[in-house]
Amino acid sequence: MANHKSSEKRIRQTKTKTLHNKYYAKTMRNAVRKLRATTDKAEATEMLPKVQKMLDKLAKQNIIHKNKAANIKSGLALYINSL
């Protein structure tokens, strides 16, 4: 159990930030899944910039690593080109 006021506050803040980050990470994963499930090239091409923007924002906020964002974006581009 925490012994200091500051450590108790840090625990509360961490819990709040963790929930916030999990929400946005899950939203990103669902968007990527939805794009990968798409078989129509025109629709997928239209969705790609939105997903890339989401990935860039999450990488900028350190919710996901910048290299992970780059790898996902690269994979999605390859997938769309193969359609």
PDB file of C-alpha atoms in Angstrom, residues 7-79:
ATOM      1  CA  SER A   7       2.396   7.956  -4.579  1.00  0.00           C
ATOM      2  CA  GLU A   8      -1.364   7.594  -3.968  1.00  0.00           C
ATOM      3  CA  LYS A   9      -2.005  10.349  -6.515  1.00  0.00           C
ATOM      4  CA  ARG A  10       0.415   8.723  -8.963  1.00  0.00           C
ATOM      5  CA  ILE A  11      -1.535   5.455  -8.674  1.00  0.00           C
ATOM      6  CA  ARG A  12      -4.805   7.274  -9.422  1.00  0.00           C
ATOM      7  CA  GLN A  13      -3.285   9.096 -12.409  1.00  0.00           C
ATOM      8  CA  THR A  14      -1.747   5.913 -13.806  1.00  0.00           C
ATOM      9  CA  LYS A  15      -5.085   4.107 -13.622  1.00  0.00           C
ATOM     10  CA  THR A  16      -6.817   6.947 -15.496  1.00  0.00           C
ATOM     11  CA  LYS A  17      -4.134   7.188 -18.181  1.00  0.00           C
ATOM     12  CA  THR A  18      -4.083   3.402 -18.637  1.00  0.00           C
ATOM     13  CA  LEU A  19      -7.831   3.358 -19.315  1.00  0.00           C
ATOM     14  CA  HIS A  20      -7.475   6.255 -21.752  1.00  0.00           C
ATOM     15  CA  ASN A  21      -4.595   4.608 -23.629  1.00  0.00           C
ATOM     16  CA  LYS A  22      -6.337   1.208 -23.774  1.00  0.00           C
ATOM     17  CA  TYR A  23      -9.410   2.813 -25.335  1.00  0.00           C
ATOM     18  CA  TYR A  24      -7.445   4.468 -28.141  1.00  0.00           C
ATOM     19  CA  ALA A  25      -5.235   1.427 -28.746  1.00  0.00           C
ATOM     20  CA  LYS A  26      -8.317  -0.806 -29.026  1.00  0.00           C
ATOM     21  CA  THR A  27     -10.008   1.685 -31.378  1.00  0.00           C
ATOM     22  CA  MET A  28      -6.892   1.635 -33.577  1.00  0.00           C
ATOM     23  CA  ARG A  29      -6.781  -2.186 -33.619  1.00  0.00           C
ATOM     24  CA  ASN A  30     -10.451  -2.340 -34.633  1.00  0.00           C
ATOM     25  CA  ALA A  31      -9.867   0.162 -37.451  1.00  0.00           C
ATOM     26  CA  VAL A  32      -6.918  -1.884 -38.743  1.00  0.00           C
ATOM     27  CA  ARG A  33      -8.986  -5.089 -38.565  1.00  0.00           C
ATOM     28  CA  LYS A  34     -11.843  -3.439 -40.443  1.00  0.00           C
ATOM     29  CA  LEU A  35      -9.490  -2.237 -43.178  1.00  0.00           C
ATOM     30  CA  ARG A  36      -7.859  -5.672 -43.511  1.00  0.00           C
ATOM     31  CA  ALA A  37     -11.295  -7.298 -43.755  1.00  0.00           C
ATOM     32  CA  THR A  38     -12.221  -5.057 -46.687  1.00  0.00           C
ATOM     33  CA  THR A  39     -11.987  -6.717 -50.097  1.00  0.00           C
ATOM     34  CA  ASP A  40     -12.983  -3.676 -52.165  1.00  0.00           C
ATOM     35  CA  LYS A  41      -9.868  -1.732 -53.236  1.00  0.00           C
ATOM     36  CA  ALA A  42     -11.656   1.625 -53.618  1.00  0.00           C
ATOM     37  CA  GLU A  43     -13.147   1.411 -50.132  1.00  0.00           C
ATOM     38  CA  ALA A  44      -9.829   0.312 -48.618  1.00  0.00           C
ATOM     39  CA  THR A  45      -7.980   3.152 -50.371  1.00  0.00           C
ATOM     40  CA  GLU A  46     -10.501   5.596 -48.926  1.00  0.00           C
ATOM     41  CA  MET A  47     -10.041   4.206 -45.380  1.00  0.00           C
ATOM     42  CA  LEU A  48      -6.224   4.122 -45.455  1.00  0.00           C
ATOM     43  CA  PRO A  49      -5.502   7.841 -44.797  1.00  0.00           C
ATOM     44  CA  LYS A  50      -7.830   7.848 -41.766  1.00  0.00           C
ATOM     45  CA  VAL A  51      -6.142   4.786 -40.270  1.00  0.00           C
ATOM     46  CA  GLN A  52      -2.672   6.178 -41.005  1.00  0.00           C
ATOM     47  CA  LYS A  53      -3.597   9.449 -39.305  1.00  0.00           C
ATOM     48  CA  MET A  54      -4.821   7.519 -36.265  1.00  0.00           C
ATOM     49  CA  LEU A  55      -1.587   5.507 -36.125  1.00  0.00           C
ATOM     50  CA  ASP A  56       0.555   8.632 -36.416  1.00  0.00           C
ATOM     51  CA  LYS A  57      -1.328  10.360 -33.604  1.00  0.00           C
ATOM     52  CA  LEU A  58      -0.994   7.359 -31.292  1.00  0.00           C
ATOM     53  CA  ALA A  59       2.720   7.074 -32.048  1.00  0.00           C
ATOM     54  CA  LYS A  60       3.184  10.790 -31.391  1.00  0.00           C
ATOM     55  CA  GLN A  61       1.454  10.430 -27.999  1.00  0.00           C
ATOM     56  CA  ASN A  62       3.573   7.342 -27.152  1.00  0.00           C
ATOM     57  CA  ILE A  63       0.515   5.100 -26.878  1.00  0.00           C
ATOM     58  CA  ILE A  64       2.151   2.818 -29.458  1.00  0.00           C
ATOM     59  CA  HIS A  65       5.786   2.773 -30.566  1.00  0.00           C
ATOM     60  CA  LYS A  66       6.658   4.747 -33.705  1.00  0.00           C
ATOM     61  CA  ASN A  67       8.179   1.676 -35.360  1.00  0.00           C
ATOM     62  CA  LYS A  68       5.035  -0.335 -34.696  1.00  0.00           C
ATOM     63  CA  ALA A  69       2.984   2.396 -36.360  1.00  0.00           C
ATOM     64  CA  ALA A  70       5.355   2.368 -39.341  1.00  0.00           C
ATOM     65  CA  ASN A  71       5.167  -1.437 -39.619  1.00  0.00           C
ATOM     66  CA  ILE A  72       1.368  -1.446 -39.531  1.00  0.00           C
ATOM     67  CA  LYS A  73       1.150   1.351 -42.119  1.00  0.00           C
ATOM     68  CA  SER A  74       3.566  -0.497 -44.394  1.00  0.00           C
ATOM     69  CA  GLY A  75       1.617  -3.739 -44.085  1.00  0.00           C
ATOM     70  CA  LEU A  76      -1.662  -2.005 -44.845  1.00  0.00           C
ATOM     71  CA  ALA A  77      -0.181  -0.344 -47.940  1.00  0.00           C
ATOM     72  CA  LEU A  78       1.075  -3.722 -49.161  1.00  0.00           C
ATOM     73  CA  TYR A  79      -2.346  -5.254 -48.529  1.00  0.00           C
TER      74      TYR A  79
END
